[in-house]
Coordinates of C-alpha atoms in Angstrom, one line a residue:
X3 CA 24.1 -10.0 28.7
X4 CA 22.9 -13.3 30.0
X5 CA 24.3 -14.1 32.9
X6 CA 24.7 -17.5 34.1
X7 CA 23.5 -18.9 37.4
X8 CA 25.5 -22.1 37.0
X9 CA 27.2 -23.1 40.8
X10 CA 29.1 -26.0 41.7
X11 CA 30.2 -24.4 45.1
X12 CA 28.0 -25.6 48.4
X13 CA 28.5 -22.8 51.1
X14 CA 29.3 -25.2 53.7
X15 CA 28.4 -22.5 56.9
X16 CA 25.4 -20.2 56.7
X17 CA 26.6 -18.0 59.5
X18 CA 29.8 -17.9 61.7
X19 CA 30.4 -21.3 64.3
X20 CA 32.9 -21.4 67.1
X21 CA 35.1 -24.1 66.1
X22 CA 37.3 -25.6 62.7
X23 CA 36.5 -29.2 63.0
X24 CA 38.9 -31.9 61.6
X25 CA 37.5 -35.6 60.2
X26 CA 39.0 -37.8 58.2
X27 CA 39.7 -35.9 55.2
X28 CA 38.0 -33.1 54.9
X29 CA 38.2 -29.7 57.3
X30 CA 35.9 -27.5 57.1
X31 CA 36.7 -23.5 57.9
X32 CA 34.6 -22.1 61.0
X33 CA 35.3 -19.0 62.4
X34 CA 37.6 -18.7 66.0
X35 CA 39.2 -16.4 67.3
X36 CA 42.2 -17.9 70.1
X37 CA 42.1 -21.8 69.9
X38 CA 41.5 -24.6 67.7
X39 CA 40.5 -27.6 69.4
X40 CA 41.1 -30.5 66.9
X41 CA 40.3 -34.2 67.4
X42 CA 42.0 -37.0 65.9
X43 CA 41.3 -40.4 65.5
X44 CA 38.5 -43.1 67.5
X45 CA 39.8 -42.6 70.4
X46 CA 38.7 -38.5 70.7
X47 CA 42.1 -37.6 71.6
X48 CA 42.2 -33.3 71.6
X49 CA 45.0 -31.0 70.7
X50 CA 44.9 -26.8 72.2
X51 CA 46.6 -24.8 70.3
X52 CA 47.0 -21.6 70.8
X53 CA 47.7 -18.6 67.6
X54 CA 48.5 -14.8 68.5
X55 CA 46.6 -13.1 66.9
X56 CA 48.6 -9.7 66.0
X57 CA 50.8 -9.5 63.4
X58 CA 53.7 -8.3 63.3
X59 CA 55.3 -5.7 60.2
X60 CA 57.7 -7.4 57.9
X61 CA 59.7 -4.4 56.4
X62 CA 58.6 -5.1 52.5
X63 CA 55.5 -4.0 53.3
X64 CA 55.6 -0.5 55.7
X65 CA 57.4 1.9 57.9
X66 CA 58.8 -0.3 61.1
X67 CA 56.4 -0.5 63.5
X68 CA 53.3 -0.2 60.8
X69 CA 51.0 -2.8 61.5
X70 CA 48.4 -4.5 58.9
X71 CA 45.3 -4.8 60.2
X72 CA 43.0 -5.8 57.2
X73 CA 43.6 -6.7 53.7
X74 CA 39.8 -6.4 51.6
X75 CA 40.4 -8.1 47.5
X76 CA 38.5 -6.6 45.0
X77 CA 38.6 -9.3 42.6
X78 CA 37.4 -9.6 38.9
X79 CA 36.2 -13.2 38.3
X80 CA 39.2 -15.3 36.2
X81 CA 39.5 -16.2 32.6
X82 CA 35.8 -17.6 30.6
X83 CA 34.3 -17.9 27.6
X84 CA 32.5 -15.1 26.1
X85 CA 29.3 -13.8 27.2
X86 CA 27.6 -14.5 23.9
X87 CA 28.0 -17.8 22.0
X88 CA 30.1 -18.3 18.6
X89 CA 26.2 -18.4 16.9
X90 CA 25.7 -14.4 18.3
X91 CA 29.4 -13.3 17.7
X92 CA 29.2 -14.2 14.2
X93 CA 27.9 -11.1 12.9
X94 CA 31.3 -9.1 13.6
X95 CA 33.8 -11.2 11.6
X96 CA 33.7 -13.3 8.9
X97 CA 35.2 -16.4 10.1
X98 CA 34.2 -18.7 12.5
X99 CA 35.1 -17.6 16.3
X100 CA 37.1 -20.5 18.3
X101 CA 35.1 -23.5 20.3
X102 CA 35.5 -23.3 23.7
X103 CA 35.5 -26.3 26.4
X104 CA 32.8 -24.3 28.6
X105 CA 29.5 -22.9 28.2
X106 CA 29.8 -19.4 27.4
X107 CA 29.9 -17.0 30.4
X108 CA 31.5 -20.4 32.4
X109 CA 35.1 -20.0 34.3
X110 CA 37.1 -22.0 32.0
X111 CA 39.7 -25.0 33.6
X112 CA 43.0 -22.3 32.6
X113 CA 41.0 -19.3 34.4
X114 CA 40.7 -21.5 37.6
X115 CA 44.6 -22.2 37.4
X116 CA 45.2 -18.2 37.0
X117 CA 43.2 -17.2 39.8
X118 CA 44.9 -20.1 42.0
X119 CA 48.5 -18.1 41.6
X120 CA 47.2 -14.8 41.8
X121 CA 46.1 -16.7 45.3
X122 CA 48.8 -18.5 46.2
X123 CA 50.4 -15.0 45.6
X124 CA 48.6 -13.7 48.5
X125 CA 48.7 -15.8 50.4
X126 CA 52.2 -15.6 50.1
X127 CA 52.6 -11.7 50.3
X128 CA 50.1 -11.2 53.6
X129 CA 51.9 -14.0 55.4
X130 CA 55.0 -11.7 54.8
X131 CA 53.5 -8.7 56.0
X132 CA 52.5 -10.6 59.0
X133 CA 48.4 -10.9 58.1
X134 CA 48.4 -14.8 57.9
X135 CA 50.3 -17.2 60.3
X136 CA 50.9 -20.0 57.6
X137 CA 49.1 -22.6 60.2
X138 CA 45.5 -22.8 58.4
X139 CA 43.9 -23.8 61.6
X140 CA 44.8 -20.4 62.9
X141 CA 44.0 -18.4 59.5
X142 CA 40.9 -20.2 58.3
X143 CA 38.4 -18.3 60.4
X144 CA 40.5 -15.4 59.5
X145 CA 39.0 -15.1 55.7
X146 CA 35.4 -13.8 54.8
X147 CA 34.6 -14.7 51.3
X148 CA 31.4 -12.9 49.0
X149 CA 30.9 -13.5 45.9
X150 CA 28.4 -12.6 43.3
X151 CA 26.2 -15.9 42.7
X152 CA 27.6 -16.7 38.8
X153 CA 29.9 -19.8 38.3
X154 CA 32.9 -18.0 38.0
X155 CA 32.4 -15.6 40.5
X156 CA 31.7 -18.2 43.4
X157 CA 34.5 -20.4 42.1
X158 CA 37.0 -17.2 41.8
X159 CA 36.2 -16.7 45.5
X160 CA 36.5 -20.3 46.2
X161 CA 40.1 -21.0 44.6
X162 CA 41.2 -18.0 46.1
X163 CA 39.8 -19.5 49.8
X164 CA 41.3 -22.5 49.2
X165 CA 45.0 -20.6 48.0
X166 CA 44.8 -18.4 51.2
X167 CA 44.3 -21.5 53.6
X168 CA 45.2 -24.6 51.6
X169 CA 43.1 -27.2 53.4
X170 CA 39.5 -28.1 52.7
X171 CA 36.9 -26.1 51.4
X172 CA 36.4 -22.2 52.0
X173 CA 33.1 -21.0 53.2
X174 CA 31.9 -18.7 50.5
X175 CA 29.0 -16.3 50.5
X176 CA 26.9 -16.0 46.8
X177 CA 23.2 -14.4 46.9
X178 CA 20.7 -17.2 46.1
X179 CA 20.9 -18.4 43.2
X180 CA 18.2 -16.4 40.5
X181 CA 18.5 -13.1 42.1
X182 CA 21.0 -10.2 41.4
X183 CA 23.5 -9.2 44.6
X184 CA 22.9 -5.4 45.2
X185 CA 26.4 -5.3 46.2
X186 CA 27.9 -6.7 42.5
X187 CA 24.9 -5.6 40.5
X188 CA 23.2 -3.0 42.2
X189 CA 21.3 -1.5 39.2
X190 CA 19.8 -4.8 38.3
X191 CA 19.1 -5.3 41.7
X192 CA 16.8 -1.7 41.8
X193 CA 19.1 -0.3 44.9
X194 CA 17.4 3.2 44.0
X195 CA 15.9 5.0 41.8
X196 CA 18.6 6.1 38.3
X197 CA 17.8 9.0 36.6
X198 CA 17.9 7.6 32.8
X199 CA 18.1 10.8 31.2
X200 CA 20.6 11.6 33.7
X201 CA 22.6 8.8 32.9
X202 CA 22.3 9.7 29.1
X203 CA 23.1 12.8 29.7
X204 CA 25.9 12.4 31.9
X205 CA 28.2 10.3 29.0
X206 CA 27.1 12.5 26.2
X207 CA 28.7 14.8 27.4
X208 CA 32.2 13.6 27.8
X209 CA 31.8 13.5 23.9
X210 CA 31.2 17.0 23.6
X211 CA 27.0 15.6 23.1
X212 CA 28.1 13.5 19.7
X213 CA 28.9 10.5 20.0
X214 CA 30.2 10.0 16.8
X215 CA 33.1 11.6 18.0
X216 CA 34.7 8.4 19.1
X217 CA 34.7 6.7 16.2
X218 CA 37.0 9.8 14.6
X219 CA 39.5 9.3 18.0
X220 CA 39.8 6.1 17.5
X221 CA 39.7 5.3 13.9
X222 CA 43.1 3.7 13.5
X223 CA 42.0 1.4 16.4
X224 CA 38.8 0.3 14.7
X225 CA 40.2 -0.1 11.4
X226 CA 42.8 -2.2 12.3
X227 CA 40.0 -4.4 14.3
X228 CA 38.1 -4.5 11.2
X229 CA 40.6 -6.0 9.3
X230 CA 41.1 -8.3 12.0
X231 CA 38.0 -9.6 12.0
X232 CA 37.3 -9.1 8.0
X233 CA 40.3 -9.3 6.2
X234 CA 40.1 -7.9 2.9
X235 CA 36.8 -7.9 3.0
X236 CA 34.1 -4.6 3.6
X237 CA 33.1 -5.2 7.1
X238 CA 29.9 -6.1 8.0
X239 CA 27.4 -5.6 10.9
X240 CA 27.7 -2.6 13.4
X241 CA 32.0 -2.7 12.1
X242 CA 30.4 -1.5 9.1
X243 CA 32.3 1.2 7.7
X244 CA 29.2 4.6 7.9
X245 CA 28.4 3.1 10.9
X246 CA 28.1 5.2 13.9
X247 CA 28.3 5.4 17.8
X248 CA 25.5 6.3 19.8
X249 CA 24.2 6.5 23.3
X250 CA 20.9 6.6 24.5
X251 CA 19.0 5.9 27.5
X252 CA 19.3 2.8 29.5
X253 CA 17.7 -0.7 29.4
X254 CA 16.6 -2.9 32.2
X255 CA 20.0 -4.6 32.4
X256 CA 22.1 -1.6 31.8
X257 CA 22.1 2.3 33.2
X258 CA 22.9 3.5 29.8
X259 CA 22.4 1.9 26.8
X260 CA 26.1 3.0 24.0
X261 CA 25.8 1.1 20.9
X262 CA 27.7 0.8 17.3
X263 CA 31.6 0.6 16.6
X264 CA 32.4 1.0 20.3
X265 CA 30.0 -1.5 21.6
X266 CA 30.7 -4.2 19.3
X267 CA 34.6 -3.7 19.5
X268 CA 34.9 -4.3 23.2
X269 CA 33.1 -7.8 22.9
X270 CA 35.2 -8.7 20.1
X271 CA 38.1 -7.3 22.1
X272 CA 36.9 -9.1 25.2
X273 CA 37.0 -11.8 23.1
X274 CA 40.5 -11.8 21.8
X275 CA 41.9 -10.9 25.6
X276 CA 39.8 -14.4 26.8
X277 CA 41.7 -16.4 24.1
X278 CA 45.0 -14.8 24.3
X279 CA 45.1 -15.2 28.4
X280 CA 43.1 -19.0 27.7
X281 CA 46.9 -20.2 26.2
X282 CA 44.7 -20.7 23.2
X283 CA 47.1 -21.7 19.7
X284 CA 48.6 -18.2 18.1
X285 CA 45.8 -19.4 15.3
X286 CA 43.4 -19.2 17.6
X287 CA 44.0 -15.9 19.2
X288 CA 42.8 -13.0 16.3
X289 CA 42.5 -16.0 13.7
X290 CA 46.3 -15.4 14.5
X291 CA 46.9 -11.9 13.7
X292 CA 46.7 -10.7 17.5
X293 CA 49.8 -11.0 19.8
X294 CA 50.7 -9.3 22.9
X295 CA 51.6 -6.1 21.1
X296 CA 48.5 -6.2 19.2
X297 CA 46.1 -6.8 22.2
X298 CA 47.8 -3.4 24.1
X299 CA 47.1 -1.9 21.0
X300 CA 43.5 -2.7 20.8
X301 CA 42.8 -2.3 24.6
X302 CA 41.9 1.5 23.9
X303 CA 38.9 0.0 22.6
X304 CA 37.8 -1.9 25.0
X305 CA 39.2 -0.1 27.9
X306 CA 37.4 3.2 26.5
X307 CA 34.0 1.4 26.7
X308 CA 34.0 1.2 30.4
X309 CA 35.7 4.1 31.1
X310 CA 32.0 5.1 29.6
X311 CA 30.2 2.8 30.9
X312 CA 31.2 2.6 34.2
X313 CA 33.8 4.9 35.1
X314 CA 31.7 8.2 34.0
X315 CA 30.8 9.8 37.3
X316 CA 26.8 9.2 37.8
X317 CA 26.9 6.3 36.8
X318 CA 29.5 5.0 38.7
X319 CA 27.4 6.5 41.9
X320 CA 24.5 4.5 41.2
X321 CA 27.0 1.0 40.5
X322 CA 29.7 1.4 42.8
X323 CA 28.2 3.4 45.9
X324 CA 26.5 0.5 47.5
X325 CA 29.9 -1.8 47.1
X326 CA 32.0 1.2 48.0
X327 CA 29.8 1.7 51.5
X328 CA 30.3 -1.5 52.5
X329 CA 33.7 -1.3 52.1
X330 CA 33.9 1.7 54.2
X331 CA 32.1 0.4 56.8
X332 CA 34.4 -3.4 56.7
X333 CA 37.3 -1.2 57.1
X334 CA 35.7 1.1 60.5
X335 CA 34.9 -1.9 61.4
X336 CA 38.6 -3.4 61.1
X337 CA 40.0 -0.6 62.8
X338 CA 37.6 -0.2 65.9
X339 CA 36.9 -3.6 66.8
X340 CA 33.7 -4.0 67.7
X341 CA 30.8 -4.6 64.6
X342 CA 29.7 -2.3 62.4
X343 CA 26.4 -2.7 60.8
X344 CA 26.6 -2.5 57.0
X345 CA 30.6 -4.4 57.5
X346 CA 31.3 -7.3 55.6
X347 CA 31.9 -10.2 57.0
X348 CA 32.1 -10.6 61.3
X349 CA 34.2 -9.0 63.2
X350 CA 37.7 -9.9 63.6
X351 CA 37.9 -10.9 59.9
X352 CA 41.6 -10.1 58.3
X353 CA 41.0 -10.9 54.7
X354 CA 38.0 -10.1 53.2
X355 CA 37.5 -11.2 49.4
X356 CA 34.6 -9.9 47.6
X357 CA 35.1 -12.1 43.9
X358 CA 33.2 -10.1 41.7
X359 CA 33.3 -8.4 38.0
X360 CA 35.7 -5.7 35.8
X361 CA 32.6 -3.5 36.0
X362 CA 32.7 -3.1 39.9
X363 CA 36.2 -2.3 39.5
X364 CA 35.8 0.1 36.8
X365 CA 32.9 2.0 39.2
X366 CA 34.6 2.2 41.9
X367 CA 37.6 3.5 40.5
X368 CA 35.3 6.4 38.5
X369 CA 33.7 6.7 42.0
X370 CA 36.5 7.2 43.8
X371 CA 38.5 8.8 40.8
X372 CA 41.4 6.4 41.0
X373 CA 43.8 5.5 37.8
X374 CA 45.9 2.6 37.7
X375 CA 48.3 1.0 35.0
X376 CA 50.9 -1.8 34.7
X377 CA 52.9 -2.3 31.5
X378 CA 51.4 -3.6 28.4
X379 CA 48.0 -2.8 29.0
X380 CA 45.9 0.9 28.5
X381 CA 44.6 3.3 31.3
X382 CA 43.0 1.3 33.9
X383 CA 42.6 -2.1 32.7
X384 CA 40.6 -4.8 34.2
X385 CA 42.1 -8.1 33.3
X386 CA 40.9 -11.6 34.1
X387 CA 41.5 -12.4 37.9
X388 CA 42.7 -8.6 39.0
X389 CA 41.7 -6.9 42.2
X390 CA 41.5 -3.7 43.6
X391 CA 43.2 -3.8 46.7
X392 CA 42.4 -2.0 49.9
X393 CA 44.6 -2.5 53.2
X394 CA 44.2 -1.1 56.9
X395 CA 47.4 -0.4 58.8
X396 CA 48.2 0.4 61.9
X397 CA 50.8 3.2 62.2
X398 CA 53.7 2.2 64.6
X399 CA 54.2 3.8 68.2
X400 CA 50.1 5.3 67.5
X401 CA 47.5 3.5 69.3
X402 CA 44.2 4.7 67.1
X403 CA 46.4 6.1 63.5
X404 CA 45.3 4.1 61.0
X405 CA 45.7 4.2 57.5
X406 CA 44.7 3.0 54.2
X407 CA 46.8 1.7 51.1
X408 CA 45.0 1.4 47.7
X409 CA 46.7 -0.9 44.5
X410 CA 45.7 -2.3 41.6
X411 CA 46.9 -5.8 40.8
X412 CA 47.1 -7.9 38.2
X413 CA 49.0 -10.9 36.2
X414 CA 50.7 -9.2 33.4
X415 CA 49.4 -10.1 30.0
X416 CA 52.0 -12.0 29.3
X417 CA 52.1 -13.9 32.3
X418 CA 48.1 -14.7 31.9
X419 CA 49.4 -16.0 28.1
X420 CA 52.3 -17.8 30.0
X421 CA 50.3 -19.2 33.3
X422 CA 53.2 -18.2 35.1
X423 CA 53.2 -19.1 38.3
X424 CA 53.4 -16.3 40.6
X425 CA 55.2 -15.8 44.2
X426 CA 56.8 -13.0 46.1
X427 CA 60.3 -13.6 43.6
X428 CA 57.7 -13.5 40.3
X429 CA 54.9 -11.2 41.2
X430 CA 52.5 -10.0 39.3
X431 CA 52.1 -6.2 38.7
X432 CA 50.9 -4.0 41.5
X433 CA 50.1 -0.3 40.7
X434 CA 49.8 1.1 44.4
X435 CA 46.8 4.1 43.7
X436 CA 46.4 8.0 44.7
X437 CA 43.1 8.6 45.7
X438 CA 42.2 12.5 45.0
X439 CA 41.0 14.2 48.2
X440 CA 42.8 12.3 50.3
X441 CA 46.1 10.2 48.9
X442 CA 49.2 10.9 50.7
X443 CA 53.0 11.3 49.2
X444 CA 54.1 8.7 46.4
X445 CA 55.0 5.7 46.5
X446 CA 52.6 4.2 47.9
X447 CA 50.2 7.0 48.6
X448 CA 48.5 5.9 51.8
X449 CA 45.2 7.9 53.2
X450 CA 44.7 8.4 56.7
X451 CA 42.0 6.8 57.6
X452 CA 39.2 9.6 58.3
X453 CA 40.8 11.0 55.2
X454 CA 39.5 8.2 53.2
X455 CA 36.2 8.1 54.9
X456 CA 35.6 11.6 54.1
X457 CA 35.8 11.8 50.7
X458 CA 34.4 8.2 50.3
X459 CA 31.9 9.6 51.7
X460 CA 31.9 12.6 50.3
X461 CA 31.3 11.2 46.6
X462 CA 28.6 8.0 47.9
X463 CA 25.5 8.3 47.2
X464 CA 23.0 7.0 50.1
X465 CA 20.2 6.7 47.5
X466 CA 22.1 4.3 45.9
X467 CA 23.0 2.0 48.7
X468 CA 21.4 0.0 50.8
X469 CA 22.2 -1.2 55.0
X470 CA 23.0 -4.3 54.3
X471 CA 25.7 -5.9 52.3

C-alpha cells in the first residue's frame, strides 16, 4: 500500500550541538550534558545553571537502590485515516465508508491529541523514576527522536518529544523523504537478500500447508464481519462466500503475499479501529454496528493477520533484525557510557523515541518471542499510539550490574474512544513482557543485560542488518 511522504516537521539540527539557545518565544533543543547557558534580553545577561545528571530511584518503579539509565520507546504512530481512499474501500462493503477530515494515511487531529496524552504519561512516568528532571533545559539534550519519514510517524515523534520536554520544538530525525528507512522498512529498503520462497513456506508451515484453515478457524468472526459490511445482502469481493485465503510468494512491497478473506478482514477491521479511536459518532463506527465488544471480537482477525505477516519467525528476522540490532547497540552504549557503533543517538541520551508502525512492534515481538495482552483486546495488539518500551536499569549497589525491563504500553480501546487524558493516576494499560531465553521472575520479568544481549544476538540475523542505524 502506498505510504504518504508528506511532512510538516522541519528537523532543527542535523547533528548534536553544545548549547540550548533561548530567544524570543522559540527554544530549540541542542544536546548538552551538564550546563545551560541562557541569554536573556538585549542586555545579554547570562544565567548558568548546573544540573545533576544521575537519576535517583523512585520506589514505585524499582527496588530500593536500583537506578534507571535509559528508556527506548518504540512507538506506533497515532490514529490516521485509512491507507486506502474510500473509493478503494468500496469493494469491501455495501455502504459508503465515513469521510475523514484528512487525506489517506495522514494522522488526524484526534490522533495527535492521543499521542500527546501518551507523551504526557511518559513524562510523568520518567520524572517519577528519576530519568527526567522536569526542567526542560536539563531534559531537552537527553531526548533523541528518530522517526520513519511518513507524516504520521514524524508527527508522532514530534508530539511525544514535545510532551517529554514541553518547550520549543524537538529535533526529529527522519530519513530523507522519498526513501525507505532501513530501520523501519528494511525489506523495502533492500536490507539483505530475503528468500521469498522460504518466507512463503514459513507462513504456510504454520497453517499445515493449507491457508483455507484460516477461513474455517475464524468462520464465526468472518460471518460477523460480513454481516456488518453487507447487511443482509450476499458479500461480494474477497469476502464473498466461497472465497478462500491464500498465501503466495511476496512482491517488491511485501515479503509474502496473504490475500483473500483474512487480508480483507485486516483492512476492514483496521478501518473500524481507526473510526472507534478517532471518536467518530456511533453511527459512523461500522455503520453503527461496531461497539467495544464487537471490536474486541473482530480484533482476532486483525491480529492474526499481523501474526502471520510479521510475527512468523523468518519474516520477523528479515523485518526485525536491523531494528533489534540497533536497540541492542543503544542499550550497550548507555551501559558503557561510551559511543558504540550502531547505537541510535549520541552517548548520554536518557530517552530514545523510535516512531514507526504496527509492523515494527509485531516484527520485534515475533523475533524475540515476546507476547503481550491488555484488557479489551486479543493477544499482541498494536493499537494506535502504543509502544514497546525497553528500559535499562542499574542494579543498586553493583557498579556494572544492568538489567533490561520490557513492556507494552497502550491506551485501552475505551481510553482511545473517550480521549481520556493519561497520567500516573489514570495510566494507560501496561503489560510487562517475558522474553524467552533471558526473562526473569514475575512481576517485571527483568533480564540481565548480558542475557538479553546474548538472546537477542542469537535470533538477530546479521545478513538483515546494517552497520549504521
